């Protein structure tokens, strides 16, 4: 439901001063990193981060949450309002839908099963779920599903009748995303499309591939993914406000998705996240996302050897800089110019997320905004500001400065109200 991750990674790379993207990451978190210049005088500049976040939350974006953590401390903050028609400000600990940032978390559970020996990266669809997709069950492996090289088509595009988001009727969109979808129903819907390419021959981003990963993990464990990921990822990482939801219930959610065009806007009041299942159905705070990436990169959820596998693109996925549930982009900080950040983006129906972390787990950034643009120029406009926020977060997040106090900062409600007023004014002029 967004530009392909190949396009996203290329856009990120182009936006980060043309830095070269390495094919692999340093093989061990214990390796001595290229540290910041102790004489640089920079630290976790909260004002710079807040200013960059406030710049994102101008029409069409409505509200945003952000978490930045590093050697100089933690800064959790927000800007704008919690919804299109909300007066309450977004809060640093507001829960939002993070869409495909979910994939790294689900891939972690799958890799835990690889470590346990119940699955291997070479496990085929037919070995674990015989009969689910007979034509390709002997060719498609867990590895291919995790790094989007299986060629499996995506049910989302079938549901949306192959239309670009920019062409969708927003009322129709709201209706489609409010109904429930079962796992096997999503697979059957995906079967209505042609298989994209021979398994292992190319890269093609498929949400349905992660629905099948979920089904494979559930088959070998006998447990549902929402409970597995809670017990094995969320709780160990200290993610106490995080849930994987397969329905309309969003416990603790405060950031309401909204779709925005120049002359219309639609609050998506009911989204049944079964449409994505384990591909993109986590709801959480920005701070919990940074906790996840730090725990993962530090080897607290899987071994460092497994993390190395997850952050190393192989085969056709190298062209997209995509490992297992994680992509790689150049680190924009001059002190780390030869290194990469590991993470994922998320593009939901009315929200957009980005999360990145250094391989040693020392520096992490997570961000979600609501008020997704449904036209190209609007998308490009906000994406540029999103990149600037990410650059700011990592460039100012250097050691060599006194530790910043950990604190929560309330959002800028005025910025969100300006966004809503701008939407209303444009609509009124149309009338």
Coordinates of C-alpha atoms in Angstrom, one line a residue:
X1 CA 0.0 0.0 0.0
X2 CA 3.0 2.3 -0.4
X3 CA 5.9 2.8 -2.8
X4 CA 7.8 -0.5 -3.0
X5 CA 10.5 -1.0 -0.4
X6 CA 13.0 -1.1 -3.2
X7 CA 11.8 2.5 -4.1
X8 CA 11.7 3.4 -0.4
X9 CA 15.3 2.2 0.2
X10 CA 16.4 4.0 -2.9
X11 CA 14.6 7.2 -1.8
X12 CA 16.2 7.0 1.6
X13 CA 19.6 6.5 0.1
X14 CA 19.2 9.4 -2.3
X15 CA 17.9 11.6 0.5
X16 CA 20.9 10.8 2.7
X17 CA 23.5 12.7 0.7
X18 CA 24.2 9.9 -1.7
X19 CA 25.9 7.7 0.9
X20 CA 26.8 4.2 -0.4
X21 CA 24.7 1.4 1.0
X22 CA 26.9 -1.6 2.0
X23 CA 25.7 -5.1 1.1
X24 CA 26.2 -6.3 4.7
X25 CA 26.6 -5.0 8.2
X26 CA 29.5 -5.5 10.6
X27 CA 29.3 -9.1 11.6
X28 CA 29.3 -8.6 15.3
X29 CA 27.8 -6.1 17.7
X30 CA 30.9 -6.6 19.9
X31 CA 33.1 -5.0 17.2
X32 CA 34.4 -1.6 18.2
X33 CA 32.2 1.0 16.4
X34 CA 33.5 4.1 14.8
X35 CA 32.5 6.4 17.6
X36 CA 31.6 10.1 17.5
X37 CA 34.2 12.8 17.8
X38 CA 34.5 13.6 21.5
X39 CA 35.2 17.2 20.7
X40 CA 32.1 17.6 18.5
X41 CA 30.2 19.1 21.4
X42 CA 26.9 17.6 20.1
X43 CA 24.5 15.6 22.2
X44 CA 20.8 14.7 22.2
X45 CA 19.6 18.1 21.0
X46 CA 15.9 17.9 22.1
X47 CA 15.1 21.3 20.6
X48 CA 16.4 20.3 17.1
X49 CA 14.4 17.1 17.2
X50 CA 11.2 18.8 18.4
X51 CA 11.6 21.5 15.7
X52 CA 12.0 18.8 13.0
X53 CA 9.0 16.9 14.3
X54 CA 6.8 20.0 14.4
X55 CA 7.9 20.7 10.8
X56 CA 6.4 17.3 9.8
X57 CA 3.1 18.0 11.5
X58 CA 1.9 20.6 9.0
X59 CA -0.9 19.9 6.6
X60 CA -1.5 17.2 5.5
X61 CA 0.0 15.5 8.5
X62 CA -2.2 15.8 11.6
X63 CA -0.2 14.4 14.5
X64 CA 3.0 12.5 15.2
X65 CA 4.9 10.6 17.9
X66 CA 8.6 10.2 18.1
X67 CA 11.3 8.5 20.2
X68 CA 15.1 9.1 20.0
X69 CA 17.5 7.2 22.2
X70 CA 21.3 7.1 22.3
X71 CA 24.4 7.5 24.4
X72 CA 23.3 11.0 25.4
X73 CA 19.9 9.9 26.7
X74 CA 16.3 9.4 25.6
X75 CA 13.8 11.9 24.2
X76 CA 10.2 10.8 23.7
X77 CA 8.0 13.5 22.3
X78 CA 4.9 14.3 20.1
X79 CA 3.4 17.0 18.0
X80 CA -0.1 17.8 16.7
X81 CA -3.3 16.2 17.7
X82 CA -4.4 12.6 18.1
X83 CA -6.9 12.6 15.2
X84 CA -8.4 14.6 12.4
X85 CA -11.2 16.0 14.5
X86 CA -9.5 15.7 17.9
X87 CA -8.6 18.7 20.1
X88 CA -6.5 16.6 22.4
X89 CA -2.8 16.9 21.7
X90 CA -0.7 13.8 20.7
X91 CA 1.3 12.6 23.6
X92 CA 4.8 11.0 23.7
X93 CA 3.3 7.7 25.0
X94 CA 0.3 7.7 22.6
X95 CA -0.3 4.3 20.9
X96 CA -0.4 4.3 17.1
X97 CA -0.6 1.8 14.3
X98 CA 3.0 1.1 13.0
X99 CA 2.0 -1.0 10.0
X100 CA 4.9 -2.8 8.4
X101 CA 7.4 -2.0 11.2
X102 CA 5.6 -5.1 12.5
X103 CA 7.6 -7.3 10.2
X104 CA 10.8 -7.1 12.1
X105 CA 9.0 -8.2 15.2
X106 CA 7.3 -11.2 13.5
X107 CA 10.6 -12.1 11.8
X108 CA 12.2 -12.2 15.2
X109 CA 9.6 -14.8 16.4
X110 CA 10.2 -16.9 13.2
X111 CA 14.0 -16.7 13.8
X112 CA 13.5 -17.9 17.4
X113 CA 11.8 -21.0 15.9
X114 CA 14.8 -21.4 13.6
X115 CA 17.1 -21.3 16.7
X116 CA 14.8 -23.9 18.4
X117 CA 15.0 -26.2 15.3
X118 CA 11.3 -26.4 14.7
X119 CA 11.8 -24.4 11.5
X120 CA 14.8 -23.7 9.2
X121 CA 15.3 -21.0 6.7
X122 CA 15.1 -23.8 4.1
X123 CA 11.7 -25.1 5.4
X124 CA 9.3 -25.2 2.5
X125 CA 5.7 -24.2 2.5
X126 CA 4.8 -27.8 1.7
X127 CA 6.7 -29.2 4.6
X128 CA 4.9 -27.0 7.1
X129 CA 1.6 -26.2 5.5
X130 CA 0.9 -28.9 2.9
X131 CA -1.9 -28.0 0.5
X132 CA -2.0 -24.3 1.2
X133 CA -0.5 -23.3 -2.1
X134 CA 0.2 -26.7 -4.0
X135 CA 1.6 -25.2 -7.1
X136 CA 4.6 -23.6 -5.3
X137 CA 4.7 -25.5 -2.0
X138 CA 8.0 -27.4 -2.8
X139 CA 9.8 -24.2 -4.0
X140 CA 8.9 -21.5 -1.5
X141 CA 11.0 -21.4 1.7
X142 CA 10.7 -19.5 4.9
X143 CA 13.8 -17.5 3.9
X144 CA 12.0 -16.4 0.7
X145 CA 8.9 -15.3 2.6
X146 CA 10.9 -13.4 5.2
X147 CA 12.9 -11.4 2.6
X148 CA 10.2 -11.1 -0.1
X149 CA 11.9 -13.2 -2.8
X150 CA 9.2 -15.9 -3.0
X151 CA 7.2 -14.2 -5.8
X152 CA 4.0 -14.7 -3.7
X153 CA 1.3 -12.1 -4.8
X154 CA -0.2 -9.7 -2.2
X155 CA -3.8 -10.0 -1.2
X156 CA -3.9 -6.3 -0.4
X157 CA -3.7 -5.4 -4.1
X158 CA -6.5 -7.9 -4.9
X159 CA -8.7 -6.4 -2.2
X160 CA -8.0 -2.9 -3.6
X161 CA -8.6 -4.2 -7.2
X162 CA -5.1 -3.3 -8.2
X163 CA -5.7 0.5 -7.7
X164 CA -3.1 2.9 -6.4
X165 CA -3.9 4.4 -3.1
X166 CA -4.0 7.7 -4.9
X167 CA -6.9 6.6 -7.0
X168 CA -9.1 5.0 -4.2
X169 CA -12.4 6.4 -3.2
X170 CA -12.0 7.2 0.5
X171 CA -15.5 6.1 1.5
X172 CA -15.0 2.8 -0.3
X173 CA -11.6 2.5 1.4
X174 CA -13.1 3.0 4.9
X175 CA -15.6 0.3 4.1
X176 CA -13.1 -2.2 2.8
X177 CA -10.7 -1.8 5.8
X178 CA -13.4 -2.2 8.4
X179 CA -14.3 -5.8 7.6
X180 CA -12.6 -8.9 9.0
X181 CA -10.2 -11.2 7.0
X182 CA -9.1 -14.7 8.0
X183 CA -5.5 -15.9 7.3
X184 CA -6.6 -18.5 4.7
X185 CA -9.0 -16.0 3.2
X186 CA -6.1 -13.6 2.6
X187 CA -4.2 -16.5 0.9
X188 CA -7.2 -17.3 -1.3
X189 CA -7.5 -13.7 -2.3
X190 CA -3.8 -13.6 -3.2
X191 CA -4.3 -16.6 -5.4
X192 CA -6.6 -14.5 -7.6
X193 CA -3.5 -12.7 -8.8
X194 CA -0.7 -14.2 -10.9
X195 CA 2.4 -15.5 -9.2
X196 CA 4.9 -12.7 -9.6
X197 CA 8.1 -14.6 -10.5
X198 CA 9.8 -17.9 -10.0
X199 CA 10.5 -18.4 -6.3
X200 CA 14.0 -17.0 -5.4
X201 CA 14.4 -15.3 -8.8
X202 CA 13.6 -11.7 -7.8
X203 CA 12.5 -9.3 -5.1
X204 CA 8.8 -8.4 -4.6
X205 CA 7.3 -7.0 -1.4
X206 CA 4.4 -9.2 -0.3
X207 CA 2.3 -8.7 2.8
X208 CA 0.7 -12.1 2.2
X209 CA 4.1 -13.7 2.5
X210 CA 4.2 -12.6 6.1
X211 CA 0.7 -13.9 6.7
X212 CA 2.1 -17.3 5.6
X213 CA 5.1 -16.8 7.9
X214 CA 2.6 -16.3 10.7
X215 CA 0.8 -19.5 9.7
X216 CA 4.0 -21.5 9.6
X217 CA 5.1 -20.4 13.1
X218 CA 1.6 -21.1 14.5
X219 CA 1.7 -24.6 12.9
X220 CA 5.0 -25.6 14.5
X221 CA 4.3 -24.0 17.9
X222 CA 0.6 -24.7 18.3
X223 CA 0.1 -21.2 19.6
X224 CA -1.3 -18.0 18.1
X225 CA 1.1 -15.3 17.0
X226 CA -0.4 -12.5 19.1
X227 CA 0.3 -14.5 22.3
X228 CA 3.7 -15.8 21.0
X229 CA 5.0 -12.3 20.1
X230 CA 3.7 -10.9 23.4
X231 CA 5.6 -13.5 25.5
X232 CA 8.7 -13.7 23.4
X233 CA 9.3 -10.2 22.1
X234 CA 7.1 -7.6 23.7
X235 CA 7.6 -8.5 27.4
X236 CA 11.3 -9.4 27.2
X237 CA 12.0 -6.1 25.4
X238 CA 10.0 -4.1 28.0
X239 CA 7.3 -3.1 25.4
X240 CA 4.5 -2.8 27.9
X241 CA 2.1 -0.8 25.6
X242 CA 2.4 -3.0 22.5
X243 CA -0.1 -5.4 21.0
X244 CA -0.5 -7.4 17.8
X245 CA -4.2 -7.0 17.0
X246 CA -6.2 -9.2 14.6
X247 CA -9.4 -7.2 14.7
X248 CA -10.9 -3.7 15.3
X249 CA -9.9 -3.6 18.9
X250 CA -6.9 -1.3 19.5
X251 CA -6.2 -1.3 23.2
X252 CA -4.8 2.1 24.3
X253 CA -4.9 3.5 20.8
X254 CA -5.0 7.3 20.7
X255 CA -3.6 8.2 17.3
X256 CA -6.5 7.8 14.8
X257 CA -5.6 7.0 11.2
X258 CA -6.7 9.5 8.6
X259 CA -6.5 9.7 4.8
X260 CA -5.9 13.2 3.3
X261 CA -6.2 14.7 -0.1
X262 CA -6.0 18.4 -1.2
X263 CA -9.8 18.7 -1.0
X264 CA -10.9 16.0 1.2
X265 CA -10.0 14.1 4.4
X266 CA -11.4 10.9 5.9
X267 CA -10.9 9.8 9.5
X268 CA -10.6 6.0 9.4
X269 CA -12.5 5.4 12.6
X270 CA -12.6 1.6 12.2
X271 CA -9.7 -0.4 10.8
X272 CA -9.8 -4.2 11.2
X273 CA -6.1 -5.1 11.2
X274 CA -6.8 -8.6 10.1
X275 CA -6.4 -7.2 6.6
X276 CA -2.6 -7.2 7.3
X277 CA -2.4 -9.9 10.1
X278 CA 1.2 -10.4 11.1
X279 CA 2.4 -8.3 8.1
X280 CA 1.4 -5.0 9.7
X281 CA -0.9 -5.2 12.7
X282 CA 1.1 -4.0 15.7
X283 CA -0.1 -1.0 17.7
X284 CA 2.5 0.5 20.0
X285 CA 4.3 3.6 21.2
X286 CA 7.3 5.1 19.6
X287 CA 9.3 4.4 22.8
X288 CA 8.4 0.8 22.7
X289 CA 9.6 0.5 19.1
X290 CA 13.0 1.9 20.0
X291 CA 13.1 -0.6 22.9
X292 CA 12.4 -3.4 20.5
X293 CA 15.2 -2.5 18.1
X294 CA 17.7 -2.0 20.9
X295 CA 16.8 -5.4 22.5
X296 CA 17.0 -7.1 19.1
X297 CA 20.4 -5.6 18.1
X298 CA 21.9 -6.3 21.5
X299 CA 21.1 -10.0 21.2
X300 CA 18.4 -10.1 23.9
X301 CA 15.7 -11.7 21.7
X302 CA 17.8 -13.9 19.5
X303 CA 21.5 -14.7 19.4
X304 CA 24.0 -12.2 17.8
X305 CA 24.6 -14.8 15.1
X306 CA 20.9 -14.8 14.3
X307 CA 20.8 -11.0 14.3
X308 CA 23.7 -11.1 11.7
X309 CA 21.5 -13.3 9.5
X310 CA 18.6 -10.9 9.9
X311 CA 20.6 -7.8 8.8
X312 CA 22.4 -9.5 5.9
X313 CA 20.5 -9.2 2.6
X314 CA 21.0 -12.3 0.4
X315 CA 20.2 -13.2 -3.2
X316 CA 17.7 -10.9 -5.0
X317 CA 17.0 -9.1 -1.7
X318 CA 20.4 -7.4 -1.9
X319 CA 19.1 -5.1 -4.6
X320 CA 16.5 -3.8 -2.1
X321 CA 18.9 -3.8 0.9
X322 CA 16.4 -6.1 2.7
X323 CA 17.3 -8.8 5.2
X324 CA 14.8 -10.8 7.2
X325 CA 12.1 -8.3 8.3
X326 CA 14.6 -5.5 8.2
X327 CA 16.1 -3.1 5.7
X328 CA 19.4 -1.3 5.6
X329 CA 20.0 2.4 4.9
X330 CA 23.2 4.5 5.2
X331 CA 23.8 6.2 8.5
X332 CA 23.5 10.0 8.0
X333 CA 25.7 10.9 10.9
X334 CA 29.2 12.0 9.7
X335 CA 30.8 10.1 12.6
X336 CA 29.3 6.9 11.3
X337 CA 29.5 7.6 7.5
X338 CA 30.7 4.1 6.6
X339 CA 28.0 2.3 8.6
X340 CA 24.3 1.5 8.1
X341 CA 21.1 1.7 10.1
X342 CA 18.7 -1.2 10.4
X343 CA 15.0 -0.9 10.5
X344 CA 11.7 -0.7 8.6
X345 CA 9.1 1.7 7.4
X346 CA 5.4 1.3 7.8
X347 CA 2.7 2.6 5.5
X348 CA -0.8 2.0 6.8
X349 CA -4.1 3.3 5.4
X350 CA -3.9 6.5 7.4
X351 CA -0.6 6.5 9.1
X352 CA 3.1 6.3 8.2
X353 CA 6.0 5.0 10.4
X354 CA 9.7 4.8 10.3
X355 CA 12.1 3.0 12.7
X356 CA 15.9 2.7 12.5
X357 CA 18.6 1.5 14.8
X358 CA 22.4 1.2 14.7
X359 CA 23.7 -2.3 14.6
X360 CA 25.2 -2.1 18.1
X361 CA 21.8 -1.0 19.5
X362 CA 23.2 2.2 20.9
X363 CA 21.2 4.7 18.8
X364 CA 17.6 4.2 17.8
X365 CA 14.8 6.3 16.3
X366 CA 11.0 5.6 15.8
X367 CA 8.3 7.8 14.4
X368 CA 4.7 7.6 13.3
X369 CA 2.5 10.3 11.9
X370 CA -1.2 10.2 11.1
X371 CA -2.8 12.0 8.2
X372 CA -1.4 10.0 5.3
X373 CA -1.3 11.9 2.0
X374 CA -3.3 10.3 -0.8
X375 CA -1.7 12.2 -3.7
X376 CA 1.9 12.1 -5.0
X377 CA 3.0 15.6 -4.3
X378 CA 1.6 15.4 -0.7
X379 CA 3.4 12.2 -0.1
X380 CA 6.7 13.6 -1.5
X381 CA 6.3 16.7 0.7
X382 CA 5.9 14.8 3.9
X383 CA 8.5 12.2 3.0
X384 CA 11.1 14.9 2.6
X385 CA 10.3 16.2 6.1
X386 CA 10.3 12.7 7.5
X387 CA 13.8 12.2 6.1
X388 CA 14.9 15.5 7.6
X389 CA 13.6 14.4 11.0
X390 CA 15.4 11.1 10.8
X391 CA 18.6 12.8 9.8
X392 CA 18.3 15.3 12.6
X393 CA 17.6 12.5 15.1
X394 CA 20.8 10.6 14.3
X395 CA 23.1 13.5 13.5
X396 CA 22.4 15.2 16.9
X397 CA 22.4 11.9 18.7
X398 CA 26.1 11.7 19.4
X399 CA 28.1 10.9 22.5
X400 CA 30.3 13.4 24.1
X401 CA 27.6 15.5 25.8
X402 CA 26.0 15.3 29.2
X403 CA 23.2 12.8 29.3
X404 CA 19.8 14.3 28.7
X405 CA 17.1 13.7 31.2
X406 CA 14.6 11.0 30.3
X407 CA 11.2 12.6 30.1
X408 CA 7.9 12.7 28.2
X409 CA 7.0 15.9 26.3
X410 CA 3.4 16.7 25.4
X411 CA 2.6 17.4 21.8
X412 CA 2.0 20.7 20.1
X413 CA -1.8 20.8 19.7
X414 CA -1.7 24.1 17.8
X415 CA 0.2 22.5 15.0
X416 CA -2.4 19.7 14.6
X417 CA -5.2 22.3 14.8
X418 CA -3.6 24.3 12.0
X419 CA -3.5 21.1 9.9
X420 CA -7.2 20.4 10.5
X421 CA -8.1 24.0 9.8
X422 CA -6.2 23.9 6.5
X423 CA -8.1 20.8 5.5
X424 CA -11.4 22.4 6.4
X425 CA -10.6 25.6 4.6
X426 CA -9.7 23.8 1.4
X427 CA -12.9 21.8 1.5
X428 CA -14.9 25.0 2.1
X429 CA -13.4 26.6 -0.9
X430 CA -14.5 23.6 -3.0
X431 CA -18.1 24.1 -1.9

